[in-house]
Structures are given as C-alpha cells and as structure tokens.
C-alpha cells in the first residue's frame, strides 16, 4: 500500500517550511553522544543470541567467504539476502513522491518503513505522472534521491580532495547549537537505508563515497595513509611535522578549528565564546568552533617531545572522531535493511563495486548482452541500423554513454557483473533489447526503462540516427509519460 507523506508519529517534531533539507532545528537532546545505543527493532520478536558453537561456525563461514573471488562473494551475499528478502508474491511497499519535493518526501517515507517493509520489493510512483513502475521508475528514483542527498548544497557530504569520493562534512556533525546541520542524523540514516535497499534490490547507485568511508562502514580499522584519501595536504603536513627537527616555532597547540560552513547550520547566536559541549567543542571568535584534542589542549604547545602524540590525535580527529556520529547513523540505516555481517566479507574497493557498479560503460559488453525484436530480430547485430547504433555509441564520451544508459534503463550505472545482470523490478533478469520502430511513427528513439528496452526507428542513414541520438542526449533523461 501507499506510504503516507506525513512524518511518522514516533519521529514527530515541529516543522517549518523549507526548500532544501536543512531548515528547522533538532532539540538539544540531539547533540552527539558517544554512548548512543541502537533502538530496539520496531516489531520483530526477540532473537536468541547464537551459542558459542554457532558463533564460531559463523566466524569460520565469514572467513571462508572473505577469501573467495569477488564473483563468488557476490553469490554468497545473494544467498544471505535471499534468507531475508521477501518474494514479490508477498507484496510490495509503495512510495509516492513529488518531483518538486523529492528529497523531503523520500526521507520521510523511507525512514517511516518498518523492518518488514524495508525487506519487501519496492515500487515508486511520481505524483501526477502516469508512469507505472515495473523497475524503471524505481531505478530513476534511486538515482535522483542519492544525487539529491549527496549534493554539497544539502550540507552533509563534501568532496574529498584525495580520492575524489565524498566524505562526511565535519561542520554538519557539529552540535546543532554550535552550527551543525539540524537534520544531519536523519539524512545520514536515510543514505544508509538507501544504500541497504539498493544492495537488497540489486540496484546500482552513483554514490562515490571516499574509500575510508566504505572501510569504516565495514568495521575496518583505518591506517594513517587513509588520511591521504580524505585530505592529502593535511596528510603531507602531518608527516612533515612528525619528521621536523624543531616544531616549537610553528605555534601549534593541541586543538583543532572547525569552520561553521554548514549552509543550514543556524548557529545559536546566544552561544558565547568559550562555551563548551560534552564532546569538547567550544565556540571561538568568528565563525569557527574549536575542539581540544586533550583536556585544555589550546593551552598545550606542540613540542619536539609531544609532536608524535599531536600528529596521532589530529589524525584520529579528522579520520575517525569528526565523522563518528555521521558513521553511526549511516551504519544504522544500512543495517536496518541488511543482516549485520552480510557485507563484512568485502573490502572497501569491492563494496564500492558492489554498490556503484562499473565506472565506465563497456560498449562491447553492452553489445554482447543485447537482444533484438521487430524488424531487427532476424538480422540482429548485422542489421544496418543496428551497426550504425553501435558505431555511434563508440564515438560517444563516457558521460554521454552514461546518459544514454540512464535514458534506456533508468540508471546511469552498469551492475557490478555487467549488462548481463540488468533486471526488472521483481528481481528477474531482463536483458537490454532494441526493438524496431517504423519511421512514420517517430523520428527519435523511445525508451521503456522498466523493460530495459529502446525503440529505434528504421533510419535510412547513419547521419539520421546520429541526429536522433543527439536529440536524446540533449533531453532531460528523467520523467515518464505513457508513450
């Protein structure tokens, strides 16, 4: 059935009109707390803890799975997910969102789902649009929702200058009273549920998180070099400080400044300079919050004797502590959908591949897993128009190939196992198909994203097909009609 767009009772709070995810405030009780406990399951009966023998056997199974090649790990994961994934015959959970308020509607509705609904197959309806979801609408919703929440203007993620992935924005996780994002926790949990649902339903996401974020999500212990992915300049500076002969003249102390850059921070103007919160953050002069790395750290100078301790503590702040609250809520969202150890057999690179799929669209793989119908069925890849189609695709840039894939399938990413793994909304595999279209019906290609199909007119020349593709690539690749 449909999910109400109103906020669920247990999450009710005062609301103000907003244009983006950010306006409004949380209570002071929402300040980060290092002693947070996961809430009890919504309605699930208590599960008895495993016996010692069961725990040892599970650990051995996870070790065996972790040693497998990626393809076999994926098959192992699918068996694990089959144990929790509901069959399509058990019904669907339905989301109805407005494009004009897509992020707000999506956050409210996805966070409102209980544990059973999160593991049912999902169908999406865009308000006031006639499209019927058989997979394409859902894939489009995933693409739009993840793009919206990862937008730096929303204020909870920002690009890493190292590996180019997205990291938690340190300013967002500041206590709201000191300028943090008032809805950061809600948005991080939403991203987690989005990631978990995508893995459960075998949907690729354009969610290029920084590798240390993936590693932390898997519970991996980070190393010093992980800072290079997040902030290579800071990493070089810390190495230099650790090796320097005389650091006294640098004027460093055991504190770190965090600019209050969150676009929706709304720092409390009554917070006076010097005021501290439970995690050691205090307001400094100007639009800056300072955190002591040790007690009274701002009063302790960095010297040759303590410089290594300073480097270790500053590394820990930037890589672990500044994003700890964000990571906790991201993980809470992911593991509300997935079994808690289901992803543990992957490493960070494999998790990125599992979630985001291949970075580039391989035309040869696309061609090898394409079917043909209508006038194209008999001659297949040897039909002149089909030859022109693949010739045109090879001339496109990577960005345009991704956009064309979005137009055809509803997703700009290829599944981690390539085009042979394209599927419908109910989890059944559905190969890409090119169907003929009489020239007198339409001059341009027409997509059926729910069925991974494109209707390609019987063009009379390569130039005519190329012109049709240019029109498609110039169009907005989202939105559905009954055509």
XYZ file of C-alpha atoms in Angstrom:
483
model
C 0.000 0.000 0.000
C 0.938 3.667 -0.185
C 3.150 5.228 2.441
C 1.901 8.450 3.982
C 3.993 11.521 3.253
C 3.438 12.771 6.791
C 6.165 12.176 9.349
C 5.586 9.019 11.438
C 4.359 9.586 14.981
C 7.487 8.314 16.639
C 9.582 10.840 14.691
C 7.257 13.833 15.085
C 8.856 17.230 15.546
C 7.985 20.838 14.942
C 8.423 21.768 11.315
C 8.902 24.945 9.373
C 8.556 25.462 5.622
C 11.787 24.525 3.814
C 13.164 24.483 0.285
C 16.089 22.141 0.895
C 16.913 19.592 3.504
C 18.171 21.705 6.342
C 15.861 24.299 7.808
C 14.307 23.512 11.149
C 16.058 22.565 14.359
C 16.532 19.499 16.493
C 16.297 19.638 20.237
C 19.429 19.891 22.350
C 18.932 16.222 23.168
C 20.080 15.535 19.609
C 23.658 16.580 20.356
C 26.130 13.760 19.570
C 26.510 11.281 22.369
C 29.355 8.793 22.393
C 27.230 6.383 24.459
C 24.379 6.009 21.945
C 22.545 2.679 21.848
C 20.687 1.234 18.886
C 16.915 1.358 19.309
C 15.041 -1.921 19.645
C 13.532 -3.390 16.442
C 10.135 -1.996 15.519
C 8.028 -5.120 15.822
C 10.408 -8.060 15.423
C 10.298 -10.746 18.120
C 13.478 -11.126 20.189
C 16.110 -13.305 18.546
C 18.042 -15.566 20.899
C 21.801 -14.969 20.779
C 23.836 -17.639 18.991
C 25.500 -20.314 21.032
C 29.282 -20.347 21.271
C 29.465 -23.159 18.699
C 27.158 -21.295 16.322
C 29.209 -18.111 16.670
C 32.452 -19.962 15.923
C 30.939 -21.676 12.889
C 29.600 -18.342 11.607
C 33.028 -16.763 12.018
C 34.597 -19.609 10.045
C 31.984 -19.212 7.300
C 32.690 -15.483 7.049
C 36.424 -16.149 6.841
C 35.876 -18.648 4.039
C 33.613 -16.232 2.152
C 36.098 -13.359 2.567
C 38.781 -15.447 0.843
C 36.642 -16.033 -2.268
C 36.989 -14.124 -5.562
C 34.570 -11.210 -5.930
C 32.100 -13.073 -8.152
C 31.771 -15.921 -5.641
C 31.490 -13.452 -2.762
C 28.587 -11.849 -4.596
C 26.856 -15.223 -4.995
C 27.412 -15.882 -1.269
C 25.844 -12.494 -0.473
C 22.842 -13.275 -2.676
C 22.210 -16.462 -0.715
C 22.414 -14.485 2.522
C 19.973 -11.870 1.233
C 17.546 -14.499 -0.071
C 17.051 -15.503 3.557
C 15.694 -12.031 4.448
C 14.329 -10.772 1.126
C 10.565 -11.152 0.692
C 9.266 -12.683 -2.532
C 7.338 -10.434 -4.967
C 4.267 -12.553 -4.216
C 4.403 -11.277 -0.628
C 3.501 -7.800 -1.848
C 5.304 -4.539 -2.473
C 5.933 -1.423 -0.452
C 4.933 1.655 -2.398
C 6.447 5.135 -2.278
C 4.750 8.127 -3.873
C 6.931 11.212 -4.165
C 6.652 14.627 -5.730
C 9.486 15.627 -8.013
C 9.339 19.160 -6.631
C 9.890 17.812 -3.075
C 11.685 14.589 -3.948
C 14.261 14.597 -1.166
C 11.853 15.656 1.571
C 9.197 13.103 0.535
C 11.800 10.350 0.126
C 13.376 10.942 3.537
C 10.038 10.941 5.329
C 8.718 7.828 3.613
C 11.858 5.673 3.659
C 12.517 6.400 7.341
C 8.885 5.557 8.118
C 9.212 1.952 6.887
C 9.415 -0.822 9.475
C 11.828 -3.746 9.256
C 9.426 -5.921 7.218
C 8.629 -3.196 4.691
C 12.337 -2.456 4.231
C 12.869 -6.027 3.016
C 9.924 -6.103 0.621
C 10.359 -5.218 -3.034
C 9.586 -1.580 -3.667
C 7.632 0.293 -6.294
C 7.748 4.034 -6.812
C 5.156 6.412 -8.193
C 5.884 10.022 -9.067
C 2.913 12.206 -8.148
C 0.801 13.420 -11.068
C 2.659 11.203 -13.565
C 1.063 8.240 -15.367
C 4.173 6.028 -15.453
C 3.661 2.532 -13.994
C 6.653 1.074 -12.162
C 7.956 -2.257 -13.374
C 11.531 -1.340 -12.435
C 12.397 1.797 -14.395
C 10.677 4.264 -12.092
C 12.319 2.744 -9.043
C 15.770 2.913 -10.644
C 15.145 6.534 -11.583
C 14.034 7.326 -8.023
C 17.200 5.762 -6.586
C 19.318 7.849 -8.972
C 17.509 11.081 -8.179
C 17.348 10.502 -4.418
C 21.050 9.694 -3.997
C 22.012 12.613 -6.239
C 19.845 14.962 -4.191
C 21.093 13.959 -0.742
C 24.771 13.892 -1.793
C 24.530 17.388 -3.259
C 27.080 19.533 -1.346
C 24.432 22.251 -1.047
C 22.434 19.946 1.225
C 25.390 20.167 3.563
C 26.085 16.643 4.868
C 28.712 15.390 2.386
C 31.570 17.141 0.634
C 34.150 16.022 -1.966
C 37.461 14.616 -0.749
C 40.448 16.244 -2.478
C 42.321 12.931 -2.251
C 40.440 10.097 -3.982
C 37.636 12.332 -5.263
C 34.950 10.478 -3.311
C 32.518 12.039 -0.881
C 33.225 12.252 2.836
C 31.176 13.371 5.806
C 31.156 17.148 6.151
C 32.710 17.832 9.584
C 30.640 21.000 10.005
C 27.391 19.029 9.577
C 28.154 16.829 12.582
C 28.798 19.706 14.936
C 26.149 20.017 17.653
C 23.231 21.997 16.146
C 23.614 24.648 18.849
C 27.158 25.274 17.650
C 26.322 25.437 13.940
C 25.900 21.817 12.860
C 23.257 20.607 10.406
C 19.934 20.345 12.287
C 18.899 17.246 10.321
C 22.280 15.606 9.744
C 21.456 12.411 11.634
C 18.192 11.971 9.770
C 19.894 12.438 6.402
C 22.784 10.083 7.170
C 20.351 7.376 8.236
C 18.356 7.981 5.057
C 21.506 7.488 2.951
C 22.180 4.265 4.866
C 18.704 2.908 4.176
C 19.023 3.938 0.537
C 22.316 2.027 0.270
C 20.865 -1.023 2.040
C 17.771 -1.101 -0.177
C 19.908 -0.726 -3.306
C 22.045 -3.720 -2.331
C 18.960 -5.756 -1.423
C 17.251 -4.983 -4.743
C 20.433 -5.230 -6.866
C 20.294 -1.599 -7.983
C 23.458 0.347 -8.698
C 23.864 3.805 -7.176
C 26.031 6.707 -8.225
C 27.280 7.055 -4.638
C 31.012 7.690 -4.961
C 31.909 7.760 -1.276
C 35.536 8.052 -0.254
C 37.193 4.665 0.321
C 37.771 5.258 4.072
C 34.006 5.748 4.484
C 33.332 2.368 2.866
C 36.059 0.813 5.037
C 34.546 2.234 8.243
C 31.105 1.035 7.197
C 32.593 -2.459 7.052
C 34.127 -2.044 10.507
C 37.698 -1.960 9.211
C 40.470 -0.353 11.264
C 41.871 2.633 9.366
C 45.550 3.398 8.911
C 47.469 6.654 8.666
C 47.552 6.527 4.852
C 43.739 6.617 4.751
C 44.031 10.321 5.563
C 45.631 10.745 2.136
C 42.281 9.799 0.551
C 40.413 12.403 2.603
C 42.908 15.276 2.773
C 46.292 14.733 1.073
C 47.589 18.172 2.060
C 46.928 17.560 5.758
C 48.495 14.109 5.422
C 51.698 15.635 3.985
C 51.763 18.305 6.683
C 51.453 15.763 9.496
C 54.260 13.679 8.016
C 56.413 16.792 7.851
C 55.650 17.742 11.468
C 56.476 14.216 12.649
C 59.897 14.379 10.957
C 60.723 18.034 11.656
C 63.689 18.805 13.920
C 62.144 21.849 15.589
C 58.375 22.391 15.737
C 58.329 24.902 18.610
C 58.381 27.859 16.226
C 55.257 26.664 14.389
C 52.953 27.884 17.157
C 50.835 24.722 17.188
C 48.747 23.547 20.115
C 46.594 20.522 20.935
C 43.364 21.884 19.442
C 41.691 21.871 16.037
C 39.463 24.503 14.454
C 36.296 23.547 12.541
C 34.733 26.260 10.335
C 30.974 26.541 10.710
C 30.320 26.173 6.984
C 27.083 24.148 7.071
C 24.579 26.007 4.839
C 21.752 25.215 7.273
C 23.778 25.354 10.469
C 21.878 28.226 12.023
C 24.335 28.528 14.910
C 22.767 29.726 18.133
C 23.727 33.367 18.467
C 23.400 33.086 22.233
C 26.309 30.598 22.345
C 29.101 32.647 23.867
C 32.790 32.393 23.026
C 34.390 29.736 25.172
C 31.154 27.788 25.737
C 31.767 24.026 25.526
C 29.636 20.973 24.861
C 30.060 17.401 26.064
C 32.465 16.432 23.240
C 34.827 19.320 23.884
C 33.684 21.660 21.123
C 33.664 25.315 22.062
C 32.783 28.499 20.241
C 35.756 30.638 19.277
C 35.799 34.161 17.953
C 34.292 34.413 14.486
C 32.587 31.651 12.544
C 34.775 28.892 13.987
C 34.336 26.094 16.521
C 37.391 24.711 18.307
C 37.871 21.259 19.797
C 40.608 20.399 22.261
C 42.434 17.204 21.348
C 43.294 16.726 25.028
C 41.998 18.448 28.134
C 42.847 22.168 27.908
C 44.585 21.393 24.617
C 44.588 25.000 23.446
C 46.944 25.764 26.330
C 49.405 22.952 25.483
C 52.040 23.794 22.883
C 53.301 21.208 20.403
C 56.976 20.484 21.073
C 59.582 18.057 19.800
C 58.736 15.802 22.748
C 54.979 15.576 22.111
C 54.764 16.134 18.350
C 54.063 12.472 17.555
C 51.240 12.388 20.078
C 49.870 15.576 18.469
C 50.009 14.025 14.966
C 48.285 10.873 16.202
C 45.492 12.794 17.918
C 44.942 15.182 14.998
C 44.817 12.204 12.583
C 42.292 10.486 14.831
C 40.114 13.604 14.942
C 39.970 14.040 11.162
C 39.695 10.388 10.154
C 37.650 8.873 12.986
C 36.149 11.211 15.558
C 34.850 14.099 13.412
C 32.644 11.702 11.437
C 31.830 9.180 14.179
C 28.267 10.372 14.706
C 27.625 10.502 10.952
C 29.056 6.998 10.509
C 26.900 5.626 13.331
C 23.707 6.875 11.681
C 24.808 5.800 8.196
C 25.503 2.283 9.503
C 22.233 2.262 11.423
C 20.412 2.890 8.138
C 22.325 0.253 6.171
C 21.886 -2.481 8.760
C 18.226 -1.727 9.273
C 17.903 -3.373 5.844
C 20.791 -5.842 5.611
C 21.978 -8.552 8.007
C 24.715 -7.072 10.239
C 27.582 -9.200 8.890
C 26.416 -9.620 5.287
C 28.857 -7.058 3.867
C 31.780 -7.957 6.123
C 33.319 -10.348 3.576
C 34.040 -7.482 1.141
C 36.826 -4.926 1.246
C 36.288 -1.220 0.582
C 37.036 -1.462 -3.159
C 34.707 -4.439 -3.555
C 31.924 -2.695 -1.644
C 32.233 0.292 -3.965
C 31.987 -2.032 -6.989
C 29.014 -3.870 -5.463
C 27.150 -0.646 -4.738
C 28.162 1.593 -7.635
C 28.809 -0.907 -10.410
C 31.313 -0.345 -13.194
C 32.658 3.180 -13.586
C 32.585 3.048 -17.394
C 30.022 1.788 -19.887
C 31.659 -1.041 -21.863
C 30.135 -0.980 -25.357
C 31.396 -4.486 -26.168
C 29.702 -5.884 -23.046
C 26.525 -3.959 -23.893
C 26.519 -5.403 -27.427
C 27.193 -8.966 -26.198
C 24.137 -8.916 -23.903
C 21.587 -7.229 -26.171
C 18.535 -8.829 -27.769
C 16.654 -7.591 -30.831
C 12.994 -7.633 -31.772
C 10.713 -6.499 -34.566
C 12.468 -5.862 -37.872
C 15.833 -6.178 -36.108
C 15.228 -9.675 -34.782
C 16.166 -11.690 -37.887
C 19.476 -9.999 -38.710
C 20.306 -8.831 -35.182
C 23.668 -7.087 -34.916
C 24.120 -7.383 -38.686
C 21.181 -5.107 -39.490
C 22.464 -1.806 -40.969
C 20.632 0.344 -38.402
C 21.986 -1.775 -35.527
C 25.509 -1.435 -36.927
C 25.038 2.326 -37.012
C 23.753 2.256 -33.406
C 26.865 0.526 -32.033
C 29.119 2.672 -34.215
C 27.505 5.795 -32.779
C 27.859 4.538 -29.198
C 31.590 4.013 -29.679
C 32.009 7.663 -30.655
C 30.277 8.988 -27.516
C 32.130 10.242 -24.467
C 31.880 8.277 -21.222
C 29.474 10.895 -19.843
C 27.175 10.655 -22.872
C 27.193 6.858 -22.781
C 26.126 7.007 -19.144
C 23.384 9.467 -20.009
C 22.143 7.243 -22.818
C 22.161 4.270 -20.439
C 20.090 6.350 -17.984
C 17.635 7.109 -20.795
C 17.345 3.417 -21.726
C 17.304 1.721 -18.315
C 16.641 4.379 -15.656
C 20.172 4.061 -14.233
C 23.438 5.619 -15.385
C 25.496 2.810 -13.824
C 26.138 -0.723 -15.055
C 25.674 -3.532 -12.469
C 28.889 -4.915 -10.997
C 28.580 -8.038 -13.197
C 27.921 -6.065 -16.360
C 24.960 -5.860 -18.708
C 24.022 -9.499 -18.221
C 22.854 -8.509 -14.713
C 20.243 -5.923 -15.789
C 16.937 -6.719 -14.134
C 13.287 -5.801 -13.666
C 11.595 -4.518 -10.527
C 10.861 -8.020 -9.211
C 14.494 -9.125 -9.328
C 14.215 -11.145 -12.549
C 16.988 -10.541 -15.051
C 15.942 -8.581 -18.121
C 18.414 -8.170 -20.974
C 18.678 -4.929 -22.886
C 16.546 -5.011 -26.026
C 16.439 -2.913 -29.208
C 13.085 -3.013 -30.976
C 12.350 -1.581 -34.391
C 10.044 1.357 -34.834
C 8.528 2.354 -38.212
C 9.926 5.673 -39.412
C 6.459 7.083 -39.923
C 5.678 6.732 -36.182
C 8.545 8.642 -34.595
C 11.839 10.154 -35.714
C 13.596 9.703 -32.382
C 14.357 6.716 -30.136
C 11.826 5.929 -27.408
C 12.766 4.232 -24.129
C 10.926 1.749 -21.907
C 13.130 1.820 -18.827
C 11.053 -0.718 -16.891
C 11.923 -3.319 -19.533
C 15.460 -2.103 -20.418
C 14.254 -1.551 -23.945
C 14.708 1.135 -26.568
C 12.549 1.518 -29.679
C 14.855 2.520 -32.505
C 13.351 3.874 -35.744
C 14.314 2.261 -39.027
C 16.639 5.085 -40.038
C 17.732 5.410 -43.662
C 21.266 6.668 -42.878
C 23.887 6.888 -40.147
C 23.579 10.675 -40.125
C 19.849 10.402 -39.402
C 20.447 8.008 -36.470
C 23.230 10.229 -35.125
C 20.914 13.241 -35.238
C 18.261 11.286 -33.317
C 20.766 10.349 -30.609
C 21.881 13.968 -30.265
C 18.293 14.966 -29.552
C 18.010 12.255 -26.898
C 21.261 13.306 -25.233
C 20.132 16.928 -25.175
C 16.925 15.972 -23.343
C 16.361 15.576 -19.626
C 16.902 11.846 -19.006
C 14.231 11.576 -16.311
C 10.459 11.780 -16.249
C 7.827 9.378 -17.508
C 4.812 9.510 -19.748
C 2.600 6.766 -21.130
C 4.315 6.959 -24.555
